[in-house]
Coordinates of C-alpha atoms in Angstrom, one line a residue:
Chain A
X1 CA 176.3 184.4 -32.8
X2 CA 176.9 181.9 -30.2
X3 CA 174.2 181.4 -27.6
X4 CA 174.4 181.2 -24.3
X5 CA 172.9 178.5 -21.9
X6 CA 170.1 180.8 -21.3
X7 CA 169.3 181.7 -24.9
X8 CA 169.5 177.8 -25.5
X9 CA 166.9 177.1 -22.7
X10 CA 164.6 180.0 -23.7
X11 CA 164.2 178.7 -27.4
X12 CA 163.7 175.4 -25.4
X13 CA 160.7 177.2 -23.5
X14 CA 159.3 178.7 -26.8
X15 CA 159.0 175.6 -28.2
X16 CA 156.8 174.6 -25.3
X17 CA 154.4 176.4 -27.1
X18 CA 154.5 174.8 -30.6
X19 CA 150.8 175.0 -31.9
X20 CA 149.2 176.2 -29.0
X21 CA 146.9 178.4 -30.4
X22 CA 144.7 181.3 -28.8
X23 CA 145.2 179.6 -25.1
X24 CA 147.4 181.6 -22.1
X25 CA 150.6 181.1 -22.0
X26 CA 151.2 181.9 -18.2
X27 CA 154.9 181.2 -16.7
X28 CA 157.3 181.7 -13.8
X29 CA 160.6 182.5 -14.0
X30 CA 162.7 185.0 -16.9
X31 CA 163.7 182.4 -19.4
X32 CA 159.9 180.7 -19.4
X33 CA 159.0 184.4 -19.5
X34 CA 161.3 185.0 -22.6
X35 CA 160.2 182.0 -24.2
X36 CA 156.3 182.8 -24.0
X37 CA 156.9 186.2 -25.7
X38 CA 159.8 184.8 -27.9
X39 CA 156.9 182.1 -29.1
X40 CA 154.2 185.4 -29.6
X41 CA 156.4 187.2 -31.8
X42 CA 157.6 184.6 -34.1
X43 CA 155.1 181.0 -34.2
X44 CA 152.7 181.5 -31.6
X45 CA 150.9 184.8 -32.0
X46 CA 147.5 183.7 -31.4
X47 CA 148.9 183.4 -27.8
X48 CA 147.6 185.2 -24.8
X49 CA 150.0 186.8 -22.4
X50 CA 148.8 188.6 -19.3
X51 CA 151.0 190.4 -16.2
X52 CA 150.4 187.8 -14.1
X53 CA 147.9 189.7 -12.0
X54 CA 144.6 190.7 -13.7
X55 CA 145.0 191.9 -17.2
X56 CA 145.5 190.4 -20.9
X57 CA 147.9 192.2 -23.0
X58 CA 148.1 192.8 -26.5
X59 CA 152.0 193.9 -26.9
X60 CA 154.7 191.8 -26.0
X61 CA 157.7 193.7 -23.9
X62 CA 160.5 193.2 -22.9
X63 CA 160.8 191.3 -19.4
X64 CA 161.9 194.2 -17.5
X65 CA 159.5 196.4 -18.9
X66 CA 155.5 197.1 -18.1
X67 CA 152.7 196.0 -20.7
X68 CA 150.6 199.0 -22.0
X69 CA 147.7 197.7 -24.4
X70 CA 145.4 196.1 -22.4
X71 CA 143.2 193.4 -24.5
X72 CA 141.2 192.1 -21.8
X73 CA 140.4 191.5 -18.1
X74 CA 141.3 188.6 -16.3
X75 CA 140.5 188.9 -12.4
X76 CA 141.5 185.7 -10.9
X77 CA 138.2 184.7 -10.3
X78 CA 137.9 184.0 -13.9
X79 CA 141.0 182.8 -14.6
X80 CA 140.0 180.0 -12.3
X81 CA 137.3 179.5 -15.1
X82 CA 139.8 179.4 -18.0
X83 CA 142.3 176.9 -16.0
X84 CA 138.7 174.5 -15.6
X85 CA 138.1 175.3 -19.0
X86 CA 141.7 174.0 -20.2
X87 CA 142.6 177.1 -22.5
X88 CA 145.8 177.3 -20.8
X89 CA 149.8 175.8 -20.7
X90 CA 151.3 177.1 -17.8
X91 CA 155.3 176.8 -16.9
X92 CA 155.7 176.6 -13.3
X93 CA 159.0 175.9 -11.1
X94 CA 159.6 173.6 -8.6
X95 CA 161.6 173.0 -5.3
X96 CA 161.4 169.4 -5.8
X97 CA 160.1 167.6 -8.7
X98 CA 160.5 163.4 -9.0
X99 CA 160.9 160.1 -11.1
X100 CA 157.3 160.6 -11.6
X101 CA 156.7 164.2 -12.6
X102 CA 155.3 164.7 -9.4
X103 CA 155.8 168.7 -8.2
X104 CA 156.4 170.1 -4.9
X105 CA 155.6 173.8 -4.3
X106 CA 154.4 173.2 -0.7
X107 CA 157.2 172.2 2.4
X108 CA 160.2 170.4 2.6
X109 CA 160.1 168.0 5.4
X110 CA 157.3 166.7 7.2
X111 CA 153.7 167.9 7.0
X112 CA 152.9 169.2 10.5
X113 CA 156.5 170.8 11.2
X114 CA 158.1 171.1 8.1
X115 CA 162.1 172.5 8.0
X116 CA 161.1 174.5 5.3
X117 CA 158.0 175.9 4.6
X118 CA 157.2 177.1 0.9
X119 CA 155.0 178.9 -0.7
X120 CA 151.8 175.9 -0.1
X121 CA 149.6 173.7 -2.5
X122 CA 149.1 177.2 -5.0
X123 CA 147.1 176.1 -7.9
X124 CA 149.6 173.2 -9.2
X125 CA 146.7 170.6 -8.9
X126 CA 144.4 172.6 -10.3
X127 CA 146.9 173.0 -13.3
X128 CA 147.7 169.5 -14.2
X129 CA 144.6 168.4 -13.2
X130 CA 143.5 170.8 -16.3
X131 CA 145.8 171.5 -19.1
X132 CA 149.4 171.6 -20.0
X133 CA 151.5 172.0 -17.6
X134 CA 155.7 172.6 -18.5
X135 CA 158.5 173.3 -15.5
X136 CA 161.1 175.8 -16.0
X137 CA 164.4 174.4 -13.2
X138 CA 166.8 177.2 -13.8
X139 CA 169.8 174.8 -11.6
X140 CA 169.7 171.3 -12.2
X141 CA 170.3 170.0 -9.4
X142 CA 169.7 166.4 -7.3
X143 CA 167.9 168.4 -4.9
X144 CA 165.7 169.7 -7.3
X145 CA 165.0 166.2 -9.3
X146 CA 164.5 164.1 -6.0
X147 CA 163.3 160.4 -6.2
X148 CA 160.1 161.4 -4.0
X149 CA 158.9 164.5 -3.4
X150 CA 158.3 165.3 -0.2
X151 CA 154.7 166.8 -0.3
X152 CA 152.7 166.1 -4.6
X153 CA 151.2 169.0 -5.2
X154 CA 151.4 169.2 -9.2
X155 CA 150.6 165.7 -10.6
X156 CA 152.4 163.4 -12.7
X157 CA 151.4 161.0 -15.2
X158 CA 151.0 157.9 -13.1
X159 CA 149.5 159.2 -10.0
X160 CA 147.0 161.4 -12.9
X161 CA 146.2 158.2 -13.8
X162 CA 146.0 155.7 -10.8
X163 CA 143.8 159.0 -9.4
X164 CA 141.0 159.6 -12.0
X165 CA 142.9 163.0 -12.8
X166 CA 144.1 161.7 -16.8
X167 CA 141.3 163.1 -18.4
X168 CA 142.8 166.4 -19.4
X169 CA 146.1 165.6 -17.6
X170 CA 149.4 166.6 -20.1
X171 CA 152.8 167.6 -18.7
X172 CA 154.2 168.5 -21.5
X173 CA 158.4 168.9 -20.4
X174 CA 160.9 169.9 -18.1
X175 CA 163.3 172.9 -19.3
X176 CA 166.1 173.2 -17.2
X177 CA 169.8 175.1 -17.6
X178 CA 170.8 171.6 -18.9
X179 CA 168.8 169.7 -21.2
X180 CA 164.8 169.1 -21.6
X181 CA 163.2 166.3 -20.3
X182 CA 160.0 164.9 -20.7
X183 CA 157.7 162.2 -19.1
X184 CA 158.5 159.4 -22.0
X185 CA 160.0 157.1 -19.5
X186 CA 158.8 153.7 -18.7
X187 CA 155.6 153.9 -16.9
X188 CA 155.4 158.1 -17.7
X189 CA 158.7 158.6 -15.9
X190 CA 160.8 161.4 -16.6
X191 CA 163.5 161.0 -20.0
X192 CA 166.0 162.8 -21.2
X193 CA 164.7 164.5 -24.3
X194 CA 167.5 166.5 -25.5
X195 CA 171.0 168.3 -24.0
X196 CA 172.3 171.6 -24.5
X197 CA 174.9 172.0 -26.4
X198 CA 177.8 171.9 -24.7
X199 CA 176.2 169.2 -21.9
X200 CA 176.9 165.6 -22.0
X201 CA 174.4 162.7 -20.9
X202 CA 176.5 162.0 -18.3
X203 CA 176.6 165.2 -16.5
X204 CA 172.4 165.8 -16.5
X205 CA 172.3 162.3 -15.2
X206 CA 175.0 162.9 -12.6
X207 CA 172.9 165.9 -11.5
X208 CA 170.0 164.0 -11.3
X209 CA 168.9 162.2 -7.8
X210 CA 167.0 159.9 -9.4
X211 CA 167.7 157.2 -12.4
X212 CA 167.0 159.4 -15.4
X213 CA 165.4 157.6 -18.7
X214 CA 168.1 157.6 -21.2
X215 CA 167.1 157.0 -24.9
X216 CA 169.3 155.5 -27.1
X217 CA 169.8 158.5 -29.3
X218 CA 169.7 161.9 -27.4
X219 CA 169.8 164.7 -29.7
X220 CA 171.0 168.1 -28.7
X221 CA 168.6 171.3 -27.8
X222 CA 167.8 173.4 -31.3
X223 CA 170.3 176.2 -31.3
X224 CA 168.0 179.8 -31.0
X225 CA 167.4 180.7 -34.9
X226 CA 169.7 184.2 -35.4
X227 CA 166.1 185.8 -35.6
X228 CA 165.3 184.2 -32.3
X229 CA 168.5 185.8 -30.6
X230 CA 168.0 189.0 -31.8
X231 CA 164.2 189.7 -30.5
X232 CA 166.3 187.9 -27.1
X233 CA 168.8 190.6 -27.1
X234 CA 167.5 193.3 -28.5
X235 CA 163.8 193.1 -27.7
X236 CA 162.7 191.1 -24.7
X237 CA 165.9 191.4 -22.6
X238 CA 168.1 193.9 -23.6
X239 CA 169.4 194.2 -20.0
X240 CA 170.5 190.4 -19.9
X241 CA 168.1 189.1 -16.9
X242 CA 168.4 185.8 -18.4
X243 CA 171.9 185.2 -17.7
X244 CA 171.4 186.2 -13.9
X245 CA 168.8 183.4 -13.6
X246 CA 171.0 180.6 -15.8
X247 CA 174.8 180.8 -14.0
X248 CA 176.5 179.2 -17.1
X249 CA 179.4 176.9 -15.7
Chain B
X1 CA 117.9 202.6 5.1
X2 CA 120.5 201.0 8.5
X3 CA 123.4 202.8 8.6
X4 CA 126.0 200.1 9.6
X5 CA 128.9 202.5 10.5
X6 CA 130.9 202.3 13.3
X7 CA 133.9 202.9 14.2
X8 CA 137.4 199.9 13.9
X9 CA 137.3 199.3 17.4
X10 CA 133.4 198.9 17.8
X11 CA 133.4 196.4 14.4
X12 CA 136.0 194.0 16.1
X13 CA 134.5 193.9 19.2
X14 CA 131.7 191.8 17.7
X15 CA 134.3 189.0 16.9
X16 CA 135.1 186.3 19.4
X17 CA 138.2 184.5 20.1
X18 CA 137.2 180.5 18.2
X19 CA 135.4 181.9 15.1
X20 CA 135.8 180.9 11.6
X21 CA 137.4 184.2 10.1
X22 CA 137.5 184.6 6.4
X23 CA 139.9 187.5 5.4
X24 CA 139.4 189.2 1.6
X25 CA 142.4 190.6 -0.7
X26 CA 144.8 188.1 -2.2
X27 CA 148.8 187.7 -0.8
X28 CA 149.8 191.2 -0.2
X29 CA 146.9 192.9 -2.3
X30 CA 143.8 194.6 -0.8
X31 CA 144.2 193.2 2.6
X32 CA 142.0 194.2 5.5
X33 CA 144.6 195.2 7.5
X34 CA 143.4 197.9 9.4
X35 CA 141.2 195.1 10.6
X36 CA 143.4 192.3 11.3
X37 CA 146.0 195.4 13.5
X38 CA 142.8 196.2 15.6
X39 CA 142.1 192.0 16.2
X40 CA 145.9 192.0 17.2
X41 CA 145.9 195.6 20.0
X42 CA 142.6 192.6 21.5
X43 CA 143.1 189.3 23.1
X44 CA 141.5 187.5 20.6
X45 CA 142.7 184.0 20.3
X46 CA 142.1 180.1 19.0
X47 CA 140.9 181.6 15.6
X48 CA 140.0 179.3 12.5
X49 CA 141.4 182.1 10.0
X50 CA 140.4 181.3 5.9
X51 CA 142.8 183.3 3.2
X52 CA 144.6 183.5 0.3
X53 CA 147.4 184.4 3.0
X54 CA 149.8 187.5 3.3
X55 CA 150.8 189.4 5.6
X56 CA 147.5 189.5 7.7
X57 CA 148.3 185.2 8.7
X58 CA 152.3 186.7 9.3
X59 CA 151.3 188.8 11.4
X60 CA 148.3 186.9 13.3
X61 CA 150.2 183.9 13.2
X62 CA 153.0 185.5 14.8
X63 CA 150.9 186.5 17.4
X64 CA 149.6 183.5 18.3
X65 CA 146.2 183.9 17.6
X66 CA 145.8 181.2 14.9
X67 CA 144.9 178.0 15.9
X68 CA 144.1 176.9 12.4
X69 CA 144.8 178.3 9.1
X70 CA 143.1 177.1 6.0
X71 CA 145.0 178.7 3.3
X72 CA 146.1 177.6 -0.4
X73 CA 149.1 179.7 0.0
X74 CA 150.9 182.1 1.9
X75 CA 152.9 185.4 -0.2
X76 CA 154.2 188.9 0.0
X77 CA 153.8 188.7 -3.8
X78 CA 157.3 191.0 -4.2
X79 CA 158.8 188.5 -1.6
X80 CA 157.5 185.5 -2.1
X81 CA 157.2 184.1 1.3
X82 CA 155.4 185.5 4.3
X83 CA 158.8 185.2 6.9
X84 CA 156.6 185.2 10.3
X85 CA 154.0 182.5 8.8
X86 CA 157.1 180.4 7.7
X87 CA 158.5 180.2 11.5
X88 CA 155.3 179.2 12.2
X89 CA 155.0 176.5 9.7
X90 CA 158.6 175.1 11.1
X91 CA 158.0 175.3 15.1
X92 CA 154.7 173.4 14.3
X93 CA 152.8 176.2 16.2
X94 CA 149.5 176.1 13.7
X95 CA 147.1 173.6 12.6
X96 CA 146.6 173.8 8.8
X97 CA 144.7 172.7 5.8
X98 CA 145.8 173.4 3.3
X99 CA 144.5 173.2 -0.2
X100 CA 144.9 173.9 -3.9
X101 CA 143.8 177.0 -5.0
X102 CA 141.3 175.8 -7.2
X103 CA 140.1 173.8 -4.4
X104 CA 139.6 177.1 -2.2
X105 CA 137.7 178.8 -4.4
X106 CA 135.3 175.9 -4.7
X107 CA 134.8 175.6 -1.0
X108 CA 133.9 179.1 -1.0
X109 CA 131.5 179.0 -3.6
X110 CA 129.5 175.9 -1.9
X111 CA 129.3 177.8 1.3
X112 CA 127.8 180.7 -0.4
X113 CA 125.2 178.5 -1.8
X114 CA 124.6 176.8 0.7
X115 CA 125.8 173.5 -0.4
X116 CA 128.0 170.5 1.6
X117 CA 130.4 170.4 -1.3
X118 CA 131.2 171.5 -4.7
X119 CA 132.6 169.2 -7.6
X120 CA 136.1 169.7 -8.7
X121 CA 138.6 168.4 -11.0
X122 CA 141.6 170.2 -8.6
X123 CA 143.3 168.3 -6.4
X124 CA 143.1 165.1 -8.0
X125 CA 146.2 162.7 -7.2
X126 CA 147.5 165.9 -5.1
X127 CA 148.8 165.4 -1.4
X128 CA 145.7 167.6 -0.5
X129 CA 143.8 164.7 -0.6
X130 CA 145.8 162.4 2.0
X131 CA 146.6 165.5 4.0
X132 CA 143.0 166.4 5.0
X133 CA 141.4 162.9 5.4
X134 CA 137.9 164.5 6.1
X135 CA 138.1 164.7 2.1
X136 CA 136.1 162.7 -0.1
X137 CA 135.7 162.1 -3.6
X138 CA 132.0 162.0 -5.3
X139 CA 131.3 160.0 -8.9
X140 CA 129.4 161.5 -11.5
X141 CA 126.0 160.3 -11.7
X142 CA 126.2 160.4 -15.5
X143 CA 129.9 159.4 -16.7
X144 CA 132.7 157.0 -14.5
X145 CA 134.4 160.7 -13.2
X146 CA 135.2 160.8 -10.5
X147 CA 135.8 164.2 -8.7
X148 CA 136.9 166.0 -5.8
X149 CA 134.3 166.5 -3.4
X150 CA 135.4 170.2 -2.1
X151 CA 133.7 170.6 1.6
X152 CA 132.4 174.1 1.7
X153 CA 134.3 176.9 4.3
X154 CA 131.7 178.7 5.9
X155 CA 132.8 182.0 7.7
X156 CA 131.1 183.0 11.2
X157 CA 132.7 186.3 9.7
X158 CA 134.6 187.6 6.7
X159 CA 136.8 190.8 6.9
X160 CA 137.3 192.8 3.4
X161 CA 138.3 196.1 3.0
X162 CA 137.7 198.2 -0.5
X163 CA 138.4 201.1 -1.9
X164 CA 134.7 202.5 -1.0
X165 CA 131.1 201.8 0.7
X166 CA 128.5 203.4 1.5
X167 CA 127.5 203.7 4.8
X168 CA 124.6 200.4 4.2
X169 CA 127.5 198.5 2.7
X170 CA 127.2 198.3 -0.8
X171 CA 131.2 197.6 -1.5
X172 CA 132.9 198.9 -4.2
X173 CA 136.5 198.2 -5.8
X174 CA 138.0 200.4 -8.0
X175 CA 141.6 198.3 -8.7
X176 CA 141.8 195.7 -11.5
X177 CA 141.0 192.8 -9.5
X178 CA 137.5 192.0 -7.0
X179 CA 139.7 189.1 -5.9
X180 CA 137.8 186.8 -4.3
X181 CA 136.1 189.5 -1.5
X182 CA 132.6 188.9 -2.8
X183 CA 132.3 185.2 -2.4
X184 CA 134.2 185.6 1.4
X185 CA 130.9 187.9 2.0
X186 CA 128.4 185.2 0.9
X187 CA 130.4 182.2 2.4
X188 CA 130.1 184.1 5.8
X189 CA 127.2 185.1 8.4
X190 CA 128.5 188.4 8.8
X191 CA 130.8 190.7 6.9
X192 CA 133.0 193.9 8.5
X193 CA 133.7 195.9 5.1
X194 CA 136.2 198.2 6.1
X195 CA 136.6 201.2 3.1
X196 CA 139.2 204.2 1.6
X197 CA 136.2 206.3 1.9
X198 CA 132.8 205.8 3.2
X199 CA 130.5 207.9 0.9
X200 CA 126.7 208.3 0.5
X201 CA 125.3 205.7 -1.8
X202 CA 124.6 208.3 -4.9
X203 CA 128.4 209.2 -4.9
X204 CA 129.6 205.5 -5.7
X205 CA 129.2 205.9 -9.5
X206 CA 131.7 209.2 -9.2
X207 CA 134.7 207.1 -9.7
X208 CA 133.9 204.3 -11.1
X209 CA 131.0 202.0 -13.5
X210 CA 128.5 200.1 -12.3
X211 CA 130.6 197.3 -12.6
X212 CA 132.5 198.2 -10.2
X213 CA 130.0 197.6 -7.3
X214 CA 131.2 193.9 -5.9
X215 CA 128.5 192.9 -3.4
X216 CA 125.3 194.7 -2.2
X217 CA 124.3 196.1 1.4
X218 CA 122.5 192.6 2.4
X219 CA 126.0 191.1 2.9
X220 CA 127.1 193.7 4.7
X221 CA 126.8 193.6 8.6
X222 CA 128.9 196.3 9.7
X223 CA 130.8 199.3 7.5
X224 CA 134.2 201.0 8.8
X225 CA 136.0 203.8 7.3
X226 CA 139.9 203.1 7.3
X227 CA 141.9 205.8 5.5
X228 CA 145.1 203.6 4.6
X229 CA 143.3 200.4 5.3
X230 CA 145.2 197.9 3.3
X231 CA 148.1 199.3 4.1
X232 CA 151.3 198.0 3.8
X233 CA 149.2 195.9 1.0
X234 CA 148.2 197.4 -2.8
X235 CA 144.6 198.7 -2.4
X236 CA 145.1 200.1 -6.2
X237 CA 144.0 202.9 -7.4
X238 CA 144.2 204.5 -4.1
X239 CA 147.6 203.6 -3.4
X240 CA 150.2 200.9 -4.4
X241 CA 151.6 198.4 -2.6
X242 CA 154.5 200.1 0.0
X243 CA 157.2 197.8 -1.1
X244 CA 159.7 199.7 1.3
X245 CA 157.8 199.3 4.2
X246 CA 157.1 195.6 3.1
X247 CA 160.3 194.7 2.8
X248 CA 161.4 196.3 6.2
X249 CA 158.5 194.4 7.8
X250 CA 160.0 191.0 6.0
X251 CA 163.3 191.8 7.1
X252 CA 162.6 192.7 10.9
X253 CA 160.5 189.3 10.6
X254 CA 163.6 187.5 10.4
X255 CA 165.6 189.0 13.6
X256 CA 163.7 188.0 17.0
X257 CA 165.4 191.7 17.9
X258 CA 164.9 193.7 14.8
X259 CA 160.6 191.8 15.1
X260 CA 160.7 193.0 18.9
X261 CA 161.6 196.5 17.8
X262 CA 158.9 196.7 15.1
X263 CA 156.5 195.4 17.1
X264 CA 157.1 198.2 19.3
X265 CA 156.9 201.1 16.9
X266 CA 154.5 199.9 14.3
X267 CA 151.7 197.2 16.5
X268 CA 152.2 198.4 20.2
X269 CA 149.9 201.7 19.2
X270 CA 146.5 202.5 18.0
X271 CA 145.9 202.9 14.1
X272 CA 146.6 206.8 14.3
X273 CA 149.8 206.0 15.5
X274 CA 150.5 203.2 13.0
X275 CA 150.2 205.6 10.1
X276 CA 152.6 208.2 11.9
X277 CA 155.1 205.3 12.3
X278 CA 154.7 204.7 9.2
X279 CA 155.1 208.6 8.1
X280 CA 158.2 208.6 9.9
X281 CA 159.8 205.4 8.8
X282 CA 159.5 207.0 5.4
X283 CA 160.8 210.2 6.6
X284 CA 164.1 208.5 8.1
X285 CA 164.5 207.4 5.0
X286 CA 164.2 210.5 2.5
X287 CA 161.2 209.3 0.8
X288 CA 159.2 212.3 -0.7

């Protein structure tokens, strides 16, 4: 039963939601996906999951596949109540994301003409502004992890704090194809908080772009329990979207 | 009772190139767009356009008619950028502010009431802040917070369109989602609801609860039937979202030819003719 990268990262993502209770569990991306529902069905299952559009769910499909037992509405009017309200951990992506935790979903390049314009501000400031707030990076890359992002639109620790935005302020980690990371560093700068197996230190700091906080001991990402793999395989993606979104190397 | 019917072309007459225009629906859902294709066959231009942006600020923007767009983002929800808004974006040819969503919603909701700005925790520490410097931050009166000071948006006129009305205005959605079309009504002087179906007021609880009735007649200034009004957008239950014809329109967007083309068979043409375009794009392509 040897997992894949993928397998590795969603278990990663599960994790993220470790005791969170009866909040929403809202994420972008397959593996954060997989992870949410993976955390439902085996540690989490006080956790809410909705389709992303106006309705909470009370099953838990596969990723490919449509929910069908409504539990509750959730227009997005309201869910702009629940994110205020903090009963939320959502795992957004990122086009750039820096030393700092700092997100950009917005432009690359300058403000007024960028080269390339995104998706804009969204509700990343909303979210760490709020409640926990995880990334899902499905190719680590240095031009994902940047040393400044060009254009902050979800908030890290330091700029949380320096801006009166700390109160309820908690991003939690960074799951990416590689390793996790987390904002431990010096200052709430990103660390390394564990590899894949199969990774070394040295390559998820070669394909950083900025100098990564190394702990002494790095330990390597939980393997997926065989429990874990099967509700992956046989349940929630049976198709294997996962490994289209995580190219292995 | 006012009947406030008239027909697309008499509605968007009353709008003026310079207004504030607040458009309802949400990326590509429930989209006036019967609406925004009439403001494009006029030469209405310099607009201040307010959205949770899809295809309607592509397609506007496109067209030139956008001098500012205040927007917290811009999405084809199945694609997730808006390819015409993008170009935009990169030859600098739109002012925007742009905020967090969060932020949006607040603005919304102080215009409605009536109020200079709303309190909010989003956009704290955000590049929203620096990028519109008109924002200000306001301290609690009765703690050290300190919060975003969210200006209100108020509309000269907001465009929704719903799944029905009755001829007064009382709006009615029958999808899963109001969006944010009620509070685009209050934040603005006068409304244009364009509907599926306009039907007589004792016929709105046929398809749906009470609860189901988003805003009444008094923010209603003018009612428009539009058969197909949100299309290429979802307008749920009605119809769904016509992902072929959005991707088609996505993919022209991207070929100065291919967007000359579709201009010409889809925009170049009243709204009768849109929807036979439309009939016959399908048709070329086998769909039932």
């Amino acid at each position: 039963m040897n997992a894949t990268r993928a397998e590795v990262a969603a278990a990663a993502c599960s994790d993220l939601f470790r005791g969170a209770g009866a909040v929403l569990a809202s994420t972008v991306g397959v593996v954060p996906t997989l992870g949410a529902r993976l955390a439902r069905l085996t540690h989490a299952h006080a956790l809410l999951l909705s389709d992303g559009e106006a309705t909470l769910y009370a099953d838990t499909p596969a990723v490919d596949e449509p929910f069908r037992e409504p539990e509750a509405p959730l227009p997005y009017a309201q869910l702009f109540e629940l994110i205020a309200r903090g009963r939320r951990h959502v795992v957004m992506g990122a086009a750039q994301l820096d030393r700092h935790g700092d997100q950009n979903l917005s432009a690359i390049g300058d403000r007024d003409r960028p080269t390339r314009q995104l998706l804009g501000a969204r509700a990343a400031a909303t979210n760490t502004a709020n409640h926990a707030t995880s990334y899902w990076v499905a190719r680590h890359s240095p031009r994902v992890f940047v040393e400044r992002v060009d254009v902050v639109t979800g908030v890290g620790p330091a700029r949380a704090r320096a801006e009166g935005a700390d109160r309820f302020h908690d991003v939690r980690r960074i799951v990416t194809d590689l390793a996790v990371l987390d904002l431990t560093g010096p200052g709430g700068t990103v660390a390394l908080h564990s590899v894949h197996p199969g990774v070394t230190v040295a390559q998820v700091v070669a394909a950083t772009g900025f100098p990564l906080h190394v702990p002494a001991e790095v330990p390597e990402t939980r393997q997926p329990t065989a429990e874990e793999l099967r509700l992956l395989r046989e349940r929630l993606d049976p198709r294997g979207l996962r490994d289209r979104e995580v190219i292995a190397s | 009772m006012t009947d406030k019917q008239v027909s697309i072309e008499e509605a968007v007459a009353t709008l003026e190139s310079g207004m504030t225009i607040g458009i309802g629906g949400w990326g590509s859902r429930r989209k006036p767009m019967a609406l925004v294709r009439e403001i494009l066959r006029r030469d209405l231009t310099d607009l201040t356009v307010v959205a949770f942006g899809g295809p309607d600020v592509g397609l506007l923007a496109a067209a030139g008619r956008i001098r500012r767009l205040v927007y917290g983002f811009v999405s084809l929800d199945s694609i997730p950028l808006d390819p015409l808004f993008t170009q935009a974006r990169e030859l600098g040819a739109i002012a925007v502010e742009e905020y967090d969503e969060g932020m949006f919603v607040a603005g919304l909701r102080a215009a409605g009431a009536r109020l200079d700005f709303l309190p909010t925790r989003a956009g704290l520490g955000s590049d929203v802040l620096p990028a519109n410097p008109r924002l200000r931050t306001v301290r609690s009166p009765y703690s050290d917070a300190e919060y975003v000071a969210m200006p209100a948006l108020p509309l000269d006129v907001a465009l929704v369109h719903v799944n029905r009305a009755d001829p007064q205005g009382n709006a009615q959605y029958l999808g899963p989602d109001p969006y944010f079309d009620d509070l685009f009504a209050m934040a603005a002087t006068r409304t244009i609801v364009s509907a599926e179906k306009v039907v007589p007021t004792s016929a709105l609880l046929d398809e749906g609860s009470f609860h189901t009735l988003l805003f009444s007649r008094m923010y209603a200034s003018a009612v428009v039937e539009a058969p197909q009004g949100a299309h290429f957008t979802t307008c749920a239950p009605d119809y769904e979202r016509d992902e072929a014809f959005q991707k088609h329109y996505a993919t022209s967007a991207k070929d100065p030819e291919a967007w000359a083309a579709f201009e010409r068979t889809f925009l170049h043409t009243d709204e009768a003719g849109y929807h036979a375009a439309v009939a016959r794009f399908h048709a070329e392509r086998g769909d039932s």
